[in-house]
CSV table of C-alpha atoms in Angstrom, one decimal:
chain,number,residue,atom,x,y,z
A,884,MET,CA,-2.8,77.6,27.8
A,885,THR,CA,-1.8,74.2,26.7
A,886,GLU,CA,1.3,73.8,24.2
A,887,PRO,CA,-1.0,72.2,21.4
A,888,THR,CA,-3.5,74.9,22.0
A,889,ALA,CA,-0.5,77.5,21.5
A,890,LEU,CA,0.6,75.7,18.6
A,891,ILE,CA,-2.9,75.6,16.8
A,892,LEU,CA,-3.4,79.2,17.1
A,893,TYR,CA,0.1,80.1,16.1
A,894,GLY,CA,-0.5,78.1,13.0
A,895,LEU,CA,-3.8,80.2,12.3
A,896,LEU,CA,-1.7,83.3,13.0
A,897,VAL,CA,0.7,82.2,10.3
A,898,LEU,CA,-2.2,81.7,8.0
A,899,LEU,CA,-3.6,85.2,8.6
A,900,THR,CA,-0.2,86.6,8.0
A,901,LEU,CA,0.0,84.9,4.8
A,902,LEU,CA,-3.5,86.2,3.5
A,903,LEU,CA,-2.6,89.9,4.5
A,904,GLN,CA,0.9,89.3,2.5
A,905,ALA,CA,-1.0,88.1,-0.4
A,906,THR,CA,-3.5,90.8,-0.1
A,907,GLY,CA,-0.6,93.6,0.0
A,908,ALA,CA,1.2,91.7,-3.1
A,909,LEU,CA,-2.0,91.5,-5.1
A,910,THR,CA,-2.6,95.4,-4.4
A,911,GLN,CA,1.0,96.3,-5.4
A,912,LEU,CA,1.8,93.9,-8.1
A,913,GLY,CA,-1.5,92.7,-9.6
A,914,MET,CA,-3.4,89.4,-10.4
A,915,GLY,CA,-1.7,88.9,-13.8
A,916,TYR,CA,1.8,89.0,-12.2
A,917,LEU,CA,0.8,86.6,-9.2
A,918,LEU,CA,-0.6,84.0,-11.3
A,919,GLY,CA,2.1,84.1,-13.8
A,920,SER,CA,5.4,82.0,-13.5
A,921,ARG,CA,7.3,85.2,-12.0
A,922,ASP,CA,10.3,84.7,-14.0
A,923,GLU,CA,11.2,88.4,-13.4
A,924,GLN,CA,11.3,89.4,-9.9
A,925,ARG,CA,9.4,92.2,-8.3
A,926,SER,CA,9.4,93.6,-5.1
A,927,VAL,CA,6.6,95.2,-3.0
A,928,GLU,CA,7.2,98.3,-0.7
A,929,GLY,CA,5.8,99.8,2.3
A,930,ILE,CA,3.4,98.0,4.5
A,931,ALA,CA,3.2,94.9,1.8
A,932,GLY,CA,6.9,94.6,2.1
A,933,ARG,CA,6.9,94.5,5.7
A,934,LEU,CA,4.3,92.0,5.8
A,935,GLU,CA,6.1,89.7,3.6
A,936,ARG,CA,9.3,90.1,5.5
A,937,ALA,CA,7.2,89.1,8.9
A,938,LEU,CA,5.6,86.1,7.2
A,939,HIS,CA,9.0,84.7,6.2
A,940,ASN,CA,10.2,85.4,9.8
A,941,SER,CA,6.7,83.7,11.2
A,942,ILE,CA,7.8,80.7,9.1
A,943,HIS,CA,11.5,80.4,10.5
A,944,ALA,CA,9.6,81.0,14.0
A,945,MET,CA,7.3,77.8,13.6
A,946,VAL,CA,10.3,75.7,12.2
A,947,LEU,CA,11.6,75.9,15.6
A,948,PHE,CA,8.5,76.3,17.7
A,949,ALA,CA,6.4,73.0,16.3
A,950,PRO,CA,9.1,70.8,17.0
A,951,ALA,CA,9.5,72.0,20.6
A,952,VAL,CA,5.6,71.6,21.1
A,953,LEU,CA,5.7,68.1,19.5
A,954,LEU,CA,8.6,67.0,21.7
A,955,ILE,CA,6.8,68.1,24.5
A,956,ILE,CA,3.5,66.2,23.5
A,957,VAL,CA,5.5,63.0,22.8
A,958,THR,CA,7.6,62.9,25.6
A,959,GLU,CA,4.6,63.9,27.9
A,960,SER,CA,6.6,66.5,29.5
A,961,SER,CA,4.3,69.3,29.8
A,962,THR,CA,4.7,71.4,33.0
A,963,ASN,CA,3.2,74.9,34.0
A,964,GLN,CA,6.7,76.3,32.8
A,965,THR,CA,6.2,74.9,29.3
A,966,GLN,CA,2.6,75.9,29.2
A,967,LEU,CA,3.7,79.3,30.3
A,968,ALA,CA,6.8,79.6,27.7
A,969,ALA,CA,4.4,78.5,24.9
A,970,THR,CA,1.6,81.1,25.8
A,971,ALA,CA,4.1,83.9,26.1
A,972,PHE,CA,5.4,82.9,22.4
A,973,LEU,CA,2.2,83.0,21.0
A,974,ILE,CA,1.5,86.7,22.6
A,975,SER,CA,5.0,87.8,21.6
A,976,ARG,CA,4.4,86.7,18.0
A,977,VAL,CA,0.7,88.5,18.1
A,978,ILE,CA,2.4,91.7,19.1
A,979,TYR,CA,5.1,91.0,16.4
A,980,LEU,CA,2.9,90.8,13.5
A,981,PRO,CA,1.2,94.6,13.7
A,982,SER,CA,4.4,96.0,15.1
A,983,TYR,CA,6.3,95.0,11.9
A,984,ALA,CA,3.4,95.7,9.7
A,985,PHE,CA,3.4,99.3,11.0
A,986,GLY,CA,7.1,99.6,11.5
A,987,ILE,CA,7.1,100.1,15.3
A,988,VAL,CA,10.9,100.2,16.0
A,989,GLY,CA,11.8,98.5,18.8
A,990,LEU,CA,8.5,96.8,19.7
A,991,ARG,CA,9.2,94.4,16.9
A,992,SER,CA,12.6,93.6,18.0
A,993,LEU,CA,11.3,93.2,21.3
A,994,ALA,CA,8.3,90.9,20.6
A,995,TRP,CA,10.6,88.8,18.5
A,996,THR,CA,13.3,88.5,21.2
A,997,VAL,CA,10.9,87.3,23.7
A,998,GLY,CA,9.1,84.8,21.4
A,999,PHE,CA,13.0,83.5,20.2
A,1000,PHE,CA,13.8,83.1,24.2
A,1001,CYS,CA,10.4,81.4,24.8
A,1002,THR,CA,11.2,78.7,22.0
A,1003,ALA,CA,14.8,78.4,23.1
A,1004,LEU,CA,13.2,77.7,26.9
A,1005,LEU,CA,11.0,75.3,25.7
A,1006,TYR,CA,14.1,73.0,24.4
A,1007,PHE,CA,16.0,73.5,27.5
A,1008,LEU,CA,12.9,72.3,29.6
A,1009,ALA,CA,12.4,69.2,27.4
A,1010,LEU,CA,15.9,68.4,28.1
B,355,MET,CA,13.3,60.7,25.8
B,356,GLY,CA,14.3,58.4,22.7
B,357,ALA,CA,17.9,59.4,21.7
B,358,GLU,CA,16.4,60.6,18.0
B,359,LEU,CA,14.2,63.2,20.1
B,360,THR,CA,17.1,64.3,22.4
B,361,ILE,CA,19.2,65.0,19.3
B,362,LEU,CA,16.4,66.8,17.7
B,363,VAL,CA,16.5,69.0,20.8
B,364,TYR,CA,20.2,69.5,20.1
B,365,ALA,CA,19.6,70.2,16.7
B,366,ALA,CA,17.2,73.0,17.5
B,367,LEU,CA,19.7,74.4,20.2
B,368,LEU,CA,22.4,74.5,17.5
B,369,GLN,CA,20.1,77.0,15.6
B,370,VAL,CA,19.4,78.9,18.5
B,371,LEU,CA,23.5,79.2,18.8
B,372,GLN,CA,23.6,79.7,14.9
B,373,PHE,CA,21.4,82.7,15.1
B,374,ALA,CA,22.8,84.2,18.1
B,375,VAL,CA,26.4,84.0,16.6
B,376,MET,CA,25.1,85.4,13.1
B,377,SER,CA,23.5,88.2,15.1
B,378,VAL,CA,26.1,89.4,17.3
B,379,PHE,CA,28.3,90.0,13.8
B,380,ALA,CA,25.3,91.3,12.0
B,381,ASN,CA,24.6,93.8,14.7
B,382,ARG,CA,28.2,95.0,14.7
B,383,GLU,CA,28.6,95.5,11.3
B,384,LEU,CA,25.4,97.2,10.6
B,385,GLY,CA,24.6,99.1,13.9
B,386,THR,CA,21.3,98.4,15.8
B,387,LYS,CA,19.9,101.3,14.4
B,388,VAL,CA,19.6,99.5,10.8
B,389,THR,CA,18.8,96.3,12.4
B,390,LEU,CA,15.8,97.4,14.5
B,391,ALA,CA,14.5,99.5,11.6
B,392,PRO,CA,11.5,98.1,9.5
B,393,ARG,CA,14.2,97.3,6.6
B,394,ASP,CA,12.1,99.0,4.0
B,395,GLY,CA,13.8,99.1,0.6
B,396,VAL,CA,17.1,97.6,1.8
B,397,SER,CA,18.5,94.1,2.0
B,398,LEU,CA,20.4,93.6,5.4
B,399,SER,CA,21.7,90.3,4.4
B,400,GLU,CA,23.3,92.1,0.9
B,401,GLN,CA,25.2,94.7,3.3
B,402,LEU,CA,26.7,92.0,5.5
B,403,SER,CA,30.5,91.2,5.3
B,404,PRO,CA,31.3,88.1,3.2
B,405,ARG,CA,31.9,85.8,6.4
B,406,THR,CA,28.5,87.1,8.1
B,407,GLY,CA,26.9,86.5,4.9
B,408,ARG,CA,28.1,83.1,5.0
B,409,LEU,CA,26.7,82.6,8.6
B,410,TYR,CA,23.4,84.1,7.5
B,411,ARG,CA,23.2,81.6,4.7
B,412,ALA,CA,24.1,78.8,6.7
B,413,LEU,CA,21.3,79.8,9.4
B,414,ASN,CA,18.7,79.8,6.5
B,415,ASN,CA,19.9,76.5,5.1
B,416,HIS,CA,19.6,74.9,8.4
B,417,PHE,CA,15.9,76.1,8.9
B,418,GLU,CA,15.0,74.1,5.6
B,419,GLY,CA,17.0,71.1,7.0
B,420,LEU,CA,15.2,71.2,10.1
B,421,ILE,CA,11.7,70.9,8.6
B,422,LEU,CA,12.7,67.6,6.9
B,423,PHE,CA,14.7,66.3,10.2
B,424,THR,CA,11.8,67.3,12.5
B,425,ILE,CA,9.4,65.4,10.2
B,426,ALA,CA,11.9,62.5,9.8
B,427,VAL,CA,12.3,62.1,13.7
B,428,MET,CA,8.8,62.7,14.7
B,429,ALA,CA,8.0,59.9,11.9
B,430,VAL,CA,10.5,57.4,13.5
B,431,HIS,CA,9.1,58.1,16.8
B,432,LEU,CA,5.3,57.6,16.5
B,433,SER,CA,5.8,54.8,14.1
B,434,GLU,CA,8.1,53.0,16.9
B,435,ARG,CA,10.6,52.3,14.1
B,436,SER,CA,13.7,53.6,16.1
B,437,SER,CA,16.6,51.2,16.1
B,438,PRO,CA,20.5,51.5,16.1
B,439,PHE,CA,20.6,52.6,12.1
B,440,THR,CA,18.0,55.7,13.0
B,441,VAL,CA,20.1,57.0,16.1
B,442,ALA,CA,23.3,56.6,13.9
B,443,CYS,CA,21.5,58.8,11.0
B,444,ALA,CA,20.2,61.2,13.3
B,445,SER,CA,23.7,61.7,15.0
B,446,THR,CA,25.2,61.9,11.5
B,447,TYR,CA,22.5,64.6,10.8
B,448,LEU,CA,23.7,66.7,13.9
B,449,SER,CA,27.3,66.2,13.3
B,450,ALA,CA,26.9,67.4,9.8
B,451,ARG,CA,25.0,70.5,10.6
B,452,ILE,CA,27.8,71.3,13.4
B,453,LEU,CA,30.5,71.0,10.7
B,454,TYR,CA,28.2,72.8,8.1
B,455,VAL,CA,28.8,76.2,10.1
B,456,PRO,CA,32.5,76.4,10.0
B,457,ALA,CA,32.5,74.9,6.3
B,458,TYR,CA,30.6,77.7,5.2
B,459,ALA,CA,31.9,80.3,7.5
B,460,PHE,CA,35.7,79.4,6.3
B,461,GLY,CA,34.6,78.5,2.8
B,462,TRP,CA,35.7,74.8,2.8
B,463,THR,CA,34.9,74.0,-0.8
B,464,PRO,CA,33.6,71.1,-1.5
B,465,TRP,CA,33.5,70.3,1.7
B,466,ARG,CA,30.8,72.3,2.6
B,467,SER,CA,28.3,70.7,-0.2
B,468,ILE,CA,29.8,67.0,1.3
B,469,ILE,CA,28.8,67.5,4.4
B,470,TRP,CA,25.4,69.2,3.5
B,471,PHE,CA,24.8,65.9,1.6
B,472,ALA,CA,25.4,63.7,4.5
B,473,GLY,CA,23.1,65.5,6.6
B,474,PHE,CA,20.6,65.3,3.7
B,475,ALA,CA,21.1,61.9,3.1
B,476,ALA,CA,20.7,60.9,6.8
B,477,THR,CA,17.4,62.6,7.1
B,478,VAL,CA,16.2,60.8,3.9
B,479,ALA,CA,17.6,57.2,5.2
B,480,MET,CA,15.7,57.9,8.5
B,481,LEU,CA,12.4,58.6,6.3
B,482,LEU,CA,13.1,55.4,4.5
B,483,ALA,CA,13.7,53.4,7.4
B,484,VAL,CA,9.9,54.2,8.7
B,485,LEU,CA,8.6,52.6,5.4
B,486,VAL,CA,10.8,49.5,4.9
């Protein structure tokens, strides 16, 4: 898979995470609170809370992954290694989402770690 | 690779390093049983020691800095507006973000805020350099 394809699919995964998180928040907090100005802080529990934390983490992962892909595109430095790293990143993040949502201890951290190292690898390869 | 692009790579690697340092302290303080758990109903960041809490906030702050800096670097590069000025801005950003970590960790008040502002202003200057 090319790096731009991985970025596009990861963008869609983050959007999916957002939709799932919003559904969870809607179920627990109600439409009235979500449409309001949320001056009083309320938190969600269980799977909705885990989806919320997964979403925040996915956005942080995007902040590091997107520049790496853009750098590879503009410097035209794509190689088999960078494509493999981008693909492995996407797969690890696909595994990360359900493993956080269902609280699978160990798998979530493993998936996160693989994604993090793939991102770091992309920067080292870009140099 | 253009100088700004290289600096972006170093800024991202700084974030990788910031994460690694924060993570080592956090895992030593909370234990892997807590950090590996799904964190239901507990805030890990609130359980950290004051210094590790600062490293955590410095990490989160740099995520936000990187969002704008990536846009600035890509805008400069793609519009072919790279100049000694934009390279100086990017260098200022990276230097400020490196200094920001000890400034936060050791509580250098008000220097942390001044250092943060230098990085922010450098990013804004790069964005404006694309327009003028």
